[in-house]
Amino acid sequence: MVSPVPPVPKDFSQLSLAETVELLAARQLPPVEQWHPERTGDSAMEIRADGSWYHEGGRINRPAMVRLFSTILRREPDGSHALVTPAEKLGIAVEDMPFRAVEMKSEGDGAARKLVFRLDTDDLVIAGADHPLSFGNDAENPDPRLHVRGAIGNGLEARIDRALYYEIVEMALAEGMERPAIWSNGMCFPLVDA
């Protein structure tokens, strides 16, 4: 049985990096990558580009339900998405990306910087080697995203909201590097992918 994920206990902007790391360490997600049930079907659910979740055309308005469903979400090798339990796997339509990065904290500068994102599901993610940032290869049409979980390159990602993207750009430009990039958790991420 999967239990609902508790929401962030206080205002995200008031959390210290140490408190964020503690919350991340306490979080246990179900091992959906290890589950391969025989029973499959369609969930009649979708995640729209704005991050809202729908079931049979009706919006799911309970944040606790969305958080619960988000814990059993995975991306399949063919790029589709599914809600997975030990008993069944049900397809779910995802219009853009299943998550949205809606808040960000930055601690430190340059190579010592750590960027922590709060997702629309109240998940906290520290950008770094296990959770890379990417911005696309066209500076005129950025594609800002954060890897959340699963296999890098075919896992679950979060769309970084436009306002957060502009904050990242400002921080990167303030660093004064020849090729604009942002550091987080020991990794350097160029603002335009090579």
PDB file of C-alpha atoms in Angstrom:
ATOM      1  CA  MET A   1       0.000   0.000   0.000  1.00  0.00           C
ATOM      2  CA  VAL A   2       1.287   3.428  -0.939  1.00  0.00           C
ATOM      3  CA  SER A   3       0.599   6.223   1.528  1.00  0.00           C
ATOM      4  CA  PRO A   4       0.058   9.845   0.474  1.00  0.00           C
ATOM      5  CA  VAL A   5       3.151  12.024   0.336  1.00  0.00           C
ATOM      6  CA  PRO A   6       3.019  14.682   3.062  1.00  0.00           C
ATOM      7  CA  PRO A   7       3.112  18.264   1.804  1.00  0.00           C
ATOM      8  CA  VAL A   8       6.096  20.497   2.518  1.00  0.00           C
ATOM      9  CA  PRO A   9       5.535  21.314   6.222  1.00  0.00           C
ATOM     10  CA  LYS A  10       6.069  25.075   6.012  1.00  0.00           C
ATOM     11  CA  ASP A  11       6.605  27.835   3.524  1.00  0.00           C
ATOM     12  CA  PHE A  12       9.223  26.638   1.050  1.00  0.00           C
ATOM     13  CA  SER A  13      10.985  30.000   1.074  1.00  0.00           C
ATOM     14  CA  GLN A  14      11.614  29.558   4.820  1.00  0.00           C
ATOM     15  CA  LEU A  15      13.279  26.120   4.517  1.00  0.00           C
ATOM     16  CA  SER A  16      17.039  25.993   4.913  1.00  0.00           C
ATOM     17  CA  LEU A  17      19.143  23.755   2.706  1.00  0.00           C
ATOM     18  CA  ALA A  18      19.705  21.439   5.692  1.00  0.00           C
ATOM     19  CA  GLU A  19      15.922  21.145   6.240  1.00  0.00           C
ATOM     20  CA  THR A  20      15.440  20.441   2.538  1.00  0.00           C
ATOM     21  CA  VAL A  21      18.033  17.651   2.587  1.00  0.00           C
ATOM     22  CA  GLU A  22      16.366  16.191   5.690  1.00  0.00           C
ATOM     23  CA  LEU A  23      12.956  16.170   3.959  1.00  0.00           C
ATOM     24  CA  LEU A  24      14.450  14.531   0.877  1.00  0.00           C
ATOM     25  CA  ALA A  25      16.142  11.821   2.955  1.00  0.00           C
ATOM     26  CA  ALA A  26      12.880  11.032   4.774  1.00  0.00           C
ATOM     27  CA  ARG A  27      10.905  10.595   1.557  1.00  0.00           C
ATOM     28  CA  GLN A  28      10.401   7.019   0.388  1.00  0.00           C
ATOM     29  CA  LEU A  29       8.913   6.490  -3.059  1.00  0.00           C
ATOM     30  CA  PRO A  30       7.413   3.166  -4.137  1.00  0.00           C
ATOM     31  CA  PRO A  31       9.774   1.040  -6.275  1.00  0.00           C
ATOM     32  CA  VAL A  32       7.685   1.449  -9.452  1.00  0.00           C
ATOM     33  CA  GLU A  33      10.690   0.612 -11.672  1.00  0.00           C
ATOM     34  CA  GLN A  34      10.709  -2.895 -10.160  1.00  0.00           C
ATOM     35  CA  TRP A  35       7.001  -3.576 -10.733  1.00  0.00           C
ATOM     36  CA  HIS A  36       5.935  -5.359 -13.928  1.00  0.00           C
ATOM     37  CA  PRO A  37       2.292  -6.359 -13.476  1.00  0.00           C
ATOM     38  CA  GLU A  38       0.510  -8.453 -16.106  1.00  0.00           C
ATOM     39  CA  ARG A  39      -2.767  -6.559 -15.837  1.00  0.00           C
ATOM     40  CA  THR A  40      -2.666  -3.398 -17.964  1.00  0.00           C
ATOM     41  CA  GLY A  41      -5.144  -0.826 -19.154  1.00  0.00           C
ATOM     42  CA  ASP A  42      -5.913   2.855 -19.427  1.00  0.00           C
ATOM     43  CA  SER A  43      -6.461   5.085 -16.401  1.00  0.00           C
ATOM     44  CA  ALA A  44      -8.649   7.607 -18.276  1.00  0.00           C
ATOM     45  CA  MET A  45      -6.372  10.206 -16.682  1.00  0.00           C
ATOM     46  CA  GLU A  46      -4.256  12.977 -18.144  1.00  0.00           C
ATOM     47  CA  ILE A  47      -1.771  15.560 -16.956  1.00  0.00           C
ATOM     48  CA  ARG A  48      -2.172  18.773 -18.894  1.00  0.00           C
ATOM     49  CA  ALA A  49       0.632  21.156 -19.864  1.00  0.00           C
ATOM     50  CA  ASP A  50      -0.219  23.469 -16.950  1.00  0.00           C
ATOM     51  CA  GLY A  51       0.352  20.578 -14.500  1.00  0.00           C
ATOM     52  CA  SER A  52      -3.320  19.964 -13.716  1.00  0.00           C
ATOM     53  CA  TRP A  53      -4.505  16.357 -13.413  1.00  0.00           C
ATOM     54  CA  TYR A  54      -7.800  15.124 -14.923  1.00  0.00           C
ATOM     55  CA  HIS A  55      -9.801  11.910 -14.691  1.00  0.00           C
ATOM     56  CA  GLU A  56     -12.475  11.201 -17.313  1.00  0.00           C
ATOM     57  CA  GLY A  57     -12.455  14.893 -18.246  1.00  0.00           C
ATOM     58  CA  GLY A  58     -12.950  16.193 -14.704  1.00  0.00           C
ATOM     59  CA  ARG A  59     -10.171  18.009 -12.892  1.00  0.00           C
ATOM     60  CA  ILE A  60      -8.734  16.338  -9.784  1.00  0.00           C
ATOM     61  CA  ASN A  61      -8.901  19.146  -7.224  1.00  0.00           C
ATOM     62  CA  ARG A  62      -7.543  17.337  -4.177  1.00  0.00           C
ATOM     63  CA  PRO A  63      -3.777  17.991  -3.889  1.00  0.00           C
ATOM     64  CA  ALA A  64      -3.355  14.867  -1.713  1.00  0.00           C
ATOM     65  CA  MET A  65      -4.766  12.689  -4.523  1.00  0.00           C
ATOM     66  CA  VAL A  66      -2.450  14.271  -7.095  1.00  0.00           C
ATOM     67  CA  ARG A  67       0.532  13.744  -4.770  1.00  0.00           C
ATOM     68  CA  LEU A  68      -0.473  10.103  -4.252  1.00  0.00           C
ATOM     69  CA  PHE A  69      -0.838   9.401  -7.968  1.00  0.00           C
ATOM     70  CA  SER A  70       2.457  11.184  -8.699  1.00  0.00           C
ATOM     71  CA  THR A  71       4.311   8.674  -6.495  1.00  0.00           C
ATOM     72  CA  ILE A  72       3.284   5.745  -8.705  1.00  0.00           C
ATOM     73  CA  LEU A  73       3.967   7.486 -12.014  1.00  0.00           C
ATOM     74  CA  ARG A  74       6.730   6.268 -14.285  1.00  0.00           C
ATOM     75  CA  ARG A  75       7.858   6.743 -17.861  1.00  0.00           C
ATOM     76  CA  GLU A  76       7.964   3.663 -20.059  1.00  0.00           C
ATOM     77  CA  PRO A  77      10.846   2.834 -22.444  1.00  0.00           C
ATOM     78  CA  ASP A  78       8.669   3.906 -25.407  1.00  0.00           C
ATOM     79  CA  GLY A  79       8.225   7.386 -23.861  1.00  0.00           C
ATOM     80  CA  SER A  80       4.650   6.871 -22.673  1.00  0.00           C
ATOM     81  CA  HIS A  81       3.638   7.281 -19.037  1.00  0.00           C
ATOM     82  CA  ALA A  82       1.878   4.889 -16.670  1.00  0.00           C
ATOM     83  CA  LEU A  83       0.556   4.654 -13.136  1.00  0.00           C
ATOM     84  CA  VAL A  84       2.046   1.448 -11.727  1.00  0.00           C
ATOM     85  CA  THR A  85       1.240  -0.707  -8.705  1.00  0.00           C
ATOM     86  CA  PRO A  86       2.265  -4.310  -8.047  1.00  0.00           C
ATOM     87  CA  ALA A  87      -1.167  -5.383  -9.364  1.00  0.00           C
ATOM     88  CA  GLU A  88      -1.645  -3.246 -12.489  1.00  0.00           C
ATOM     89  CA  LYS A  89      -0.193  -0.720 -14.921  1.00  0.00           C
ATOM     90  CA  LEU A  90      -2.528   1.925 -16.327  1.00  0.00           C
ATOM     91  CA  GLY A  91      -1.583   4.344 -19.079  1.00  0.00           C
ATOM     92  CA  ILE A  92      -1.872   8.084 -18.418  1.00  0.00           C
ATOM     93  CA  ALA A  93      -1.688  10.836 -21.037  1.00  0.00           C
ATOM     94  CA  VAL A  94       0.891  13.561 -20.397  1.00  0.00           C
ATOM     95  CA  GLU A  95       0.537  16.662 -22.532  1.00  0.00           C
ATOM     96  CA  ASP A  96       3.998  18.160 -21.854  1.00  0.00           C
ATOM     97  CA  MET A  97       5.807  17.003 -18.715  1.00  0.00           C
ATOM     98  CA  PRO A  98       4.262  15.398 -15.645  1.00  0.00           C
ATOM     99  CA  PHE A  99       5.660  17.947 -13.191  1.00  0.00           C
ATOM    100  CA  ARG A 100       6.205  21.697 -12.995  1.00  0.00           C
ATOM    101  CA  ALA A 101       8.972  23.362 -11.020  1.00  0.00           C
ATOM    102  CA  VAL A 102       7.067  26.204  -9.359  1.00  0.00           C
ATOM    103  CA  GLU A 103       9.501  27.534  -6.728  1.00  0.00           C
ATOM    104  CA  MET A 104      13.270  27.659  -6.406  1.00  0.00           C
ATOM    105  CA  LYS A 105      15.814  28.405  -3.709  1.00  0.00           C
ATOM    106  CA  SER A 106      19.438  29.179  -4.381  1.00  0.00           C
ATOM    107  CA  GLU A 107      22.160  28.900  -1.758  1.00  0.00           C
ATOM    108  CA  GLY A 108      25.806  29.741  -2.424  1.00  0.00           C
ATOM    109  CA  ASP A 109      27.490  31.176  -5.507  1.00  0.00           C
ATOM    110  CA  GLY A 110      29.395  29.789  -8.476  1.00  0.00           C
ATOM    111  CA  ALA A 111      30.505  26.183  -8.119  1.00  0.00           C
ATOM    112  CA  ALA A 112      29.259  26.171  -4.501  1.00  0.00           C
ATOM    113  CA  ARG A 113      25.670  26.996  -5.510  1.00  0.00           C
ATOM    114  CA  LYS A 114      22.807  24.587  -4.808  1.00  0.00           C
ATOM    115  CA  LEU A 115      19.448  25.042  -6.512  1.00  0.00           C
ATOM    116  CA  VAL A 116      16.466  23.410  -4.819  1.00  0.00           C
ATOM    117  CA  PHE A 117      13.167  23.239  -6.663  1.00  0.00           C
ATOM    118  CA  ARG A 118       9.683  22.680  -5.290  1.00  0.00           C
ATOM    119  CA  LEU A 119       7.435  20.910  -7.759  1.00  0.00           C
ATOM    120  CA  ASP A 120       3.700  21.380  -8.129  1.00  0.00           C
ATOM    121  CA  THR A 121       3.306  18.093  -6.221  1.00  0.00           C
ATOM    122  CA  ASP A 122       5.335  19.477  -3.270  1.00  0.00           C
ATOM    123  CA  ASP A 123       8.283  17.225  -4.165  1.00  0.00           C
ATOM    124  CA  LEU A 124      11.679  18.830  -3.498  1.00  0.00           C
ATOM    125  CA  VAL A 125      14.527  18.264  -5.954  1.00  0.00           C
ATOM    126  CA  ILE A 126      18.131  19.476  -5.733  1.00  0.00           C
ATOM    127  CA  ALA A 127      19.545  19.992  -9.229  1.00  0.00           C
ATOM    128  CA  GLY A 128      22.829  18.111  -9.727  1.00  0.00           C
ATOM    129  CA  ALA A 129      24.283  14.941 -11.235  1.00  0.00           C
ATOM    130  CA  ASP A 130      21.225  12.816 -10.368  1.00  0.00           C
ATOM    131  CA  HIS A 131      18.797  15.608 -11.261  1.00  0.00           C
ATOM    132  CA  PRO A 132      20.301  17.482 -14.214  1.00  0.00           C
ATOM    133  CA  LEU A 133      18.988  20.732 -15.619  1.00  0.00           C
ATOM    134  CA  SER A 134      18.708  21.220 -19.370  1.00  0.00           C
ATOM    135  CA  PHE A 135      17.636  24.210 -21.399  1.00  0.00           C
ATOM    136  CA  GLY A 136      17.517  22.973 -25.000  1.00  0.00           C
ATOM    137  CA  ASN A 137      19.844  23.841 -27.841  1.00  0.00           C
ATOM    138  CA  ASP A 138      18.109  27.008 -29.095  1.00  0.00           C
ATOM    139  CA  ALA A 139      18.755  30.177 -27.056  1.00  0.00           C
ATOM    140  CA  GLU A 140      15.813  31.895 -28.806  1.00  0.00           C
ATOM    141  CA  ASN A 141      13.387  29.124 -27.778  1.00  0.00           C
ATOM    142  CA  PRO A 142      14.569  27.745 -24.426  1.00  0.00           C
ATOM    143  CA  ASP A 143      13.253  24.403 -23.184  1.00  0.00           C
ATOM    144  CA  PRO A 144      13.976  24.567 -19.428  1.00  0.00           C
ATOM    145  CA  ARG A 145      13.524  21.265 -17.615  1.00  0.00           C
ATOM    146  CA  LEU A 146      14.672  19.373 -14.549  1.00  0.00           C
ATOM    147  CA  HIS A 147      15.103  15.605 -14.336  1.00  0.00           C
ATOM    148  CA  VAL A 148      13.013  14.369 -11.396  1.00  0.00           C
ATOM    149  CA  ARG A 149      13.345  10.579 -11.296  1.00  0.00           C
ATOM    150  CA  GLY A 150      13.766   7.454 -13.384  1.00  0.00           C
ATOM    151  CA  ALA A 151      16.398   6.892 -16.051  1.00  0.00           C
ATOM    152  CA  ILE A 152      18.147  10.059 -17.151  1.00  0.00           C
ATOM    153  CA  GLY A 153      17.142  10.620 -20.748  1.00  0.00           C
ATOM    154  CA  ASN A 154      13.855   8.695 -20.393  1.00  0.00           C
ATOM    155  CA  GLY A 155      12.649   9.539 -16.911  1.00  0.00           C
ATOM    156  CA  LEU A 156      10.158  11.913 -15.418  1.00  0.00           C
ATOM    157  CA  GLU A 157      10.899  15.591 -15.862  1.00  0.00           C
ATOM    158  CA  ALA A 158       9.566  18.898 -14.611  1.00  0.00           C
ATOM    159  CA  ARG A 159       8.957  21.924 -16.779  1.00  0.00           C
ATOM    160  CA  ILE A 160      10.719  24.883 -15.156  1.00  0.00           C
ATOM    161  CA  ASP A 161       8.280  27.793 -15.018  1.00  0.00           C
ATOM    162  CA  ARG A 162       9.254  30.809 -17.104  1.00  0.00           C
ATOM    163  CA  ALA A 163       9.803  33.119 -14.101  1.00  0.00           C
ATOM    164  CA  LEU A 164      12.213  30.601 -12.543  1.00  0.00           C
ATOM    165  CA  TYR A 165      14.021  30.237 -15.856  1.00  0.00           C
ATOM    166  CA  TYR A 166      14.594  34.010 -15.950  1.00  0.00           C
ATOM    167  CA  GLU A 167      15.956  33.887 -12.380  1.00  0.00           C
ATOM    168  CA  ILE A 168      18.381  31.154 -13.455  1.00  0.00           C
ATOM    169  CA  VAL A 169      19.471  33.209 -16.469  1.00  0.00           C
ATOM    170  CA  GLU A 170      20.090  36.256 -14.238  1.00  0.00           C
ATOM    171  CA  MET A 171      22.191  34.187 -11.822  1.00  0.00           C
ATOM    172  CA  ALA A 172      24.167  32.625 -14.690  1.00  0.00           C
ATOM    173  CA  LEU A 173      24.865  35.982 -16.329  1.00  0.00           C
ATOM    174  CA  ALA A 174      25.935  37.471 -12.987  1.00  0.00           C
ATOM    175  CA  GLU A 175      28.584  34.726 -12.726  1.00  0.00           C
ATOM    176  CA  GLY A 176      30.268  36.262 -15.784  1.00  0.00           C
ATOM    177  CA  MET A 177      31.346  33.021 -17.470  1.00  0.00           C
ATOM    178  CA  GLU A 178      32.237  33.190 -21.157  1.00  0.00           C
ATOM    179  CA  ARG A 179      29.538  30.630 -21.942  1.00  0.00           C
ATOM    180  CA  PRO A 180      26.532  31.293 -19.639  1.00  0.00           C
ATOM    181  CA  ALA A 181      25.896  28.360 -17.315  1.00  0.00           C
ATOM    182  CA  ILE A 182      24.495  27.689 -13.859  1.00  0.00           C
ATOM    183  CA  TRP A 183      26.087  25.554 -11.157  1.00  0.00           C
ATOM    184  CA  SER A 184      24.163  23.353  -8.755  1.00  0.00           C
ATOM    185  CA  ASN A 185      25.386  20.693  -6.347  1.00  0.00           C
ATOM    186  CA  GLY A 186      28.801  20.437  -8.000  1.00  0.00           C
ATOM    187  CA  MET A 187      27.551  20.271 -11.604  1.00  0.00           C
ATOM    188  CA  CYS A 188      27.679  22.987 -14.247  1.00  0.00           C
ATOM    189  CA  PHE A 189      24.722  23.239 -16.642  1.00  0.00           C
ATOM    190  CA  PRO A 190      25.093  25.418 -19.774  1.00  0.00           C
ATOM    191  CA  LEU A 191      22.085  27.591 -20.615  1.00  0.00           C
ATOM    192  CA  VAL A 192      22.243  26.316 -24.177  1.00  0.00           C
ATOM    193  CA  ASP A 193      22.873  22.597 -24.596  1.00  0.00           C
ATOM    194  CA  ALA A 194      25.672  21.699 -26.980  1.00  0.00           C
TER     195      ALA A 194
END
